[in-house]
Tab-separated table of C-alpha atoms in Angstrom:
chain	number	residue	atom	x	y	z
A	1	PHE	CA	37.504	-7.909	68.732
A	2	ALA	CA	37.123	-8.690	65.372
A	3	ILE	CA	36.220	-5.781	62.694
A	4	ILE	CA	34.145	-7.297	60.318
A	5	SER	CA	33.020	-5.365	56.714
A	6	CYS	CA	30.108	-6.455	54.567
A	7	SER	CA	29.513	-5.277	51.430
A	8	ASN	CA	26.158	-5.843	49.226
A	9	ASN	CA	28.128	-6.917	46.023
A	10	LEU	CA	24.840	-8.532	44.765
A	11	PRO	CA	23.870	-7.818	41.011
A	12	THR	CA	21.455	-4.980	40.399
A	13	GLU	CA	18.817	-5.479	38.078
A	14	SER	CA	18.452	-3.139	35.054
A	15	PRO	CA	15.092	-1.940	34.917
A	16	VAL	CA	12.343	-3.786	32.827
A	17	SER	CA	12.213	-2.569	29.608
A	18	LYS	CA	8.755	-1.559	28.687
A	19	ILE	CA	6.420	1.041	26.332
A	20	THR	CA	6.457	4.680	27.928
A	21	SER	CA	5.358	6.539	25.422
A	22	ALA	CA	3.055	6.916	22.166
A	23	THR	CA	2.005	9.560	19.761
A	24	ALA	CA	0.229	9.264	17.107
A	25	TYR	CA	0.246	11.222	13.666
A	26	GLN	CA	-2.208	11.444	11.065
A	27	GLU	CA	-2.066	11.145	7.255
A	28	THR	CA	-4.230	13.398	5.662
A	29	ASN	CA	-3.000	13.126	1.988
A	30	TYR	CA	-5.464	11.379	-0.528
A	31	THR	CA	-5.259	7.908	-1.312
A	32	GLY	CA	-6.464	6.198	-4.602
A	33	ARG	CA	-8.502	2.637	-5.330
A	34	GLY	CA	-6.809	-0.317	-5.244
A	35	ASN	CA	-3.306	1.434	-3.152
A	36	ASP	CA	-1.322	-0.834	-0.701
A	37	ASN	CA	0.239	0.039	2.081
A	38	GLU	CA	-1.199	3.618	2.357
A	39	VAL	CA	-0.164	5.022	5.555
A	40	ILE	CA	-3.312	5.974	7.815
A	41	LEU	CA	-1.373	6.773	11.038
A	42	LYS	CA	2.358	7.054	12.028
A	43	LEU	CA	2.994	6.167	15.366
A	44	THR	CA	5.890	7.051	17.693
A	45	VAL	CA	7.105	4.901	20.766
A	46	ALA	CA	9.501	5.212	23.228
A	47	ARG	CA	10.471	2.627	25.530
A	48	SER	CA	12.819	2.512	28.864
A	49	GLY	CA	14.987	-0.050	29.922
A	50	ASP	CA	18.149	-1.684	28.409
A	51	GLU	CA	16.788	-4.379	26.615
A	52	ALA	CA	14.036	-4.510	23.212
A	53	VAL	CA	10.537	-4.765	23.883
A	54	ASP	CA	8.484	-7.631	22.410
A	55	LEU	CA	5.578	-6.205	20.861
A	56	LYS	CA	2.749	-8.560	21.295
A	57	SER	CA	-0.235	-6.991	19.724
A	58	ILE	CA	-1.943	-3.147	18.922
A	59	GLU	CA	-5.419	-2.426	19.051
A	60	ILE	CA	-7.078	-0.196	16.759
A	61	ASN	CA	-10.399	0.750	15.591
A	62	LEU	CA	-11.394	2.498	12.538
A	63	ASN	CA	-14.021	4.765	13.645
A	64	GLY	CA	-13.509	7.639	11.341
A	65	THR	CA	-13.641	5.197	8.210
A	66	THR	CA	-16.689	6.037	6.188
A	67	ASN	CA	-17.211	2.602	5.009
A	68	ILE	CA	-15.195	-0.453	6.609
A	69	ASN	CA	-16.139	-2.526	3.179
A	70	ASP	CA	-13.578	0.218	1.225
A	71	ILE	CA	-10.800	-1.077	3.137
A	72	GLU	CA	-9.287	-5.015	2.059
A	73	SER	CA	-6.615	-5.440	4.917
A	74	ILE	CA	-4.249	-3.518	7.916
A	75	LYS	CA	-1.002	-3.923	7.925
A	76	ILE	CA	1.407	-2.560	11.027
A	77	TYR	CA	5.515	-2.172	10.066
A	78	ASN	CA	7.716	-0.759	11.921
A	79	THR	CA	11.133	1.402	10.897
A	80	ASN	CA	13.013	1.580	13.916
A	81	SER	CA	14.312	5.255	14.379
A	82	PHE	CA	14.263	5.245	10.636
A	83	ASP	CA	11.395	8.165	10.190
A	84	ASN	CA	10.299	7.474	6.606
A	85	PHE	CA	7.910	4.377	5.120
A	86	ASP	CA	9.756	2.908	2.662
A	87	LEU	CA	9.323	-0.809	1.527
A	88	LYS	CA	12.225	-0.876	-0.305
A	89	ASN	CA	14.586	-0.028	2.908
A	90	SER	CA	15.933	-3.268	4.806
A	91	GLN	CA	14.428	-1.068	7.858
A	92	THR	CA	11.051	-1.805	7.351
A	93	VAL	CA	9.727	-4.772	8.957
A	94	LEU	CA	5.934	-6.046	8.692
A	95	LEU	CA	5.014	-6.742	12.452
A	96	GLY	CA	1.422	-7.748	11.679
A	97	SER	CA	-2.150	-7.678	9.752
A	98	ALA	CA	-5.817	-7.929	10.056
A	99	VAL	CA	-8.811	-7.696	8.480
A	100	PRO	CA	-10.666	-4.639	8.816
A	101	SER	CA	-13.889	-4.916	10.965
A	102	SER	CA	-16.177	-2.537	13.304
A	103	GLY	CA	-15.374	-2.165	16.848
A	104	ASN	CA	-12.047	-2.524	18.268
A	105	ILE	CA	-9.263	-4.729	16.288
A	106	THR	CA	-6.668	-6.669	17.869
A	107	ILE	CA	-3.583	-6.932	15.925
A	108	ASN	CA	-1.373	-9.399	16.841
A	109	THR	CA	2.213	-8.562	16.094
A	110	THR	CA	5.563	-10.549	16.249
A	111	GLY	CA	8.757	-8.222	16.458
A	112	GLN	CA	10.349	-6.139	19.007
A	113	LEU	CA	10.953	-2.419	19.661
A	114	LYS	CA	14.746	-2.159	19.491
A	115	ASN	CA	15.780	1.049	20.152
A	116	THR	CA	14.817	3.686	22.504
A	117	TYR	CA	12.470	5.687	20.233
A	118	ASN	CA	10.699	3.617	17.430
A	119	ILE	CA	8.399	4.364	14.328
A	120	LEU	CA	5.724	2.307	13.770
A	121	TRP	CA	3.149	2.512	10.319
A	122	ILE	CA	-0.669	1.666	10.236
A	123	THR	CA	-1.181	1.208	6.679
A	124	PHE	CA	-4.524	-0.060	4.636
A	125	LYS	CA	-4.654	-1.782	1.375
A	126	ILE	CA	-7.742	0.207	-0.280
A	127	LYS	CA	-10.194	-2.031	-2.157
A	128	GLU	CA	-10.377	-1.550	-6.265
A	129	ASN	CA	-14.221	-0.719	-5.770
A	130	ALA	CA	-13.686	1.714	-2.862
A	131	ILE	CA	-16.251	4.955	-3.112
A	132	GLU	CA	-14.427	7.646	-4.226
A	133	GLY	CA	-15.052	10.904	-1.539
A	134	ASN	CA	-15.367	8.364	1.327
A	135	GLN	CA	-13.070	8.743	4.275
A	136	ALA	CA	-9.798	5.852	5.392
A	137	ASP	CA	-9.376	6.435	9.030
A	138	ALA	CA	-7.607	4.719	12.152
A	139	SER	CA	-7.231	5.427	15.835
A	140	VAL	CA	-5.268	3.611	18.185
A	141	ILE	CA	-6.229	2.359	21.573
A	142	SER	CA	-3.344	0.667	22.904
A	143	LEU	CA	0.096	-0.931	22.505
A	144	THR	CA	0.694	-4.590	24.451
A	145	SER	CA	4.397	-5.590	25.246
A	146	ALA	CA	5.681	-9.036	27.333
A	147	ASN	CA	5.874	-6.452	30.008
A	148	ASN	CA	3.240	-3.940	29.743
A	149	THR	CA	-0.029	-2.198	27.984
A	150	TYR	CA	0.415	1.087	27.181
A	151	MET	CA	-2.688	3.557	26.630
A	152	VAL	CA	-2.386	6.140	23.920
A	153	SER	CA	-4.230	8.830	25.177
A	154	ASN	CA	-3.698	10.532	21.778
A	155	GLY	CA	-4.128	7.858	19.138
A	156	ASN	CA	-7.175	9.476	16.939
A	157	PRO	CA	-5.430	12.963	15.553
A	158	THR	CA	-7.527	14.923	13.822
A	159	GLY	CA	-7.856	14.013	9.537
A	160	ALA	CA	-8.314	10.984	7.458
A	161	ARG	CA	-7.537	10.134	4.191
A	162	THR	CA	-9.731	10.673	1.280
A	163	ILE	CA	-10.131	7.865	-1.430
A	164	LEU	CA	-9.727	9.055	-5.113
A	165	LEU	CA	-9.181	7.318	-8.152
A	166	THR	CA	-6.184	4.926	-8.693
A	167	ARG	CA	-3.375	6.821	-7.849
A	168	THR	CA	0.383	5.497	-8.649
A	169	GLN	CA	3.507	7.115	-7.527
A	170	VAL	CA	5.903	7.632	-10.479
A	171	PHE	CA	9.014	7.925	-8.899
A	172	GLY	CA	10.137	8.070	-5.148
A	173	PRO	CA	12.919	9.240	-2.698
A	174	GLY	CA	15.687	6.929	-3.184
A	175	ASP	CA	14.947	5.596	-7.014
A	176	TYR	CA	18.165	5.566	-9.002
A	177	GLY	CA	20.032	6.702	-6.243
A	178	SER	CA	18.363	10.196	-5.938
A	179	THR	CA	16.828	11.981	-3.057
A	180	ASN	CA	13.799	13.603	-4.889
A	181	TYR	CA	12.351	14.500	-8.160
A	182	ARG	CA	11.419	17.473	-9.716
A	183	ILE	CA	8.941	17.654	-12.782
A	184	PRO	CA	11.573	18.930	-15.506
A	185	ALA	CA	14.033	15.944	-14.327
A	186	ILE	CA	11.069	13.215	-15.451
A	187	ILE	CA	11.492	14.499	-18.937
């Protein structure tokens, strides 16, 4: 009699990387006419698997916006796991942009969710002639990757941004090596 030993030495496949959760947070600070890259929503996105996820599109709507004609463009950025929207930071990457419209808007994106936990920013460019007192708002419906479409159940948090006259940030965190500014420091 011969004893035959068998083993399964086949490589095991790693689980398919996909979007597993997304939570939207509403920015409620005021915005100003002509302001670009005004954060409307922050979206935290988690993924599973060992590989980065190719993000193909994000579906949103502007139902809470008083007048869509106040918005010139929509842009979506990724800061990986960096929880601060700052265009001067090399972590901030533009994923896609779109022109505002009524109904659902699918914004095609080019980029990856590299970390297990990623932060996306939905921003608006407010028109120079936007009507003061109007609201700028958005809600996220879904995120589509190469491997799945994730429906965002809480993509419409309470709040909106009220449009005021032009507003400009004089100094921001990180300017001139500082982490913050106090009014006396400006003088």
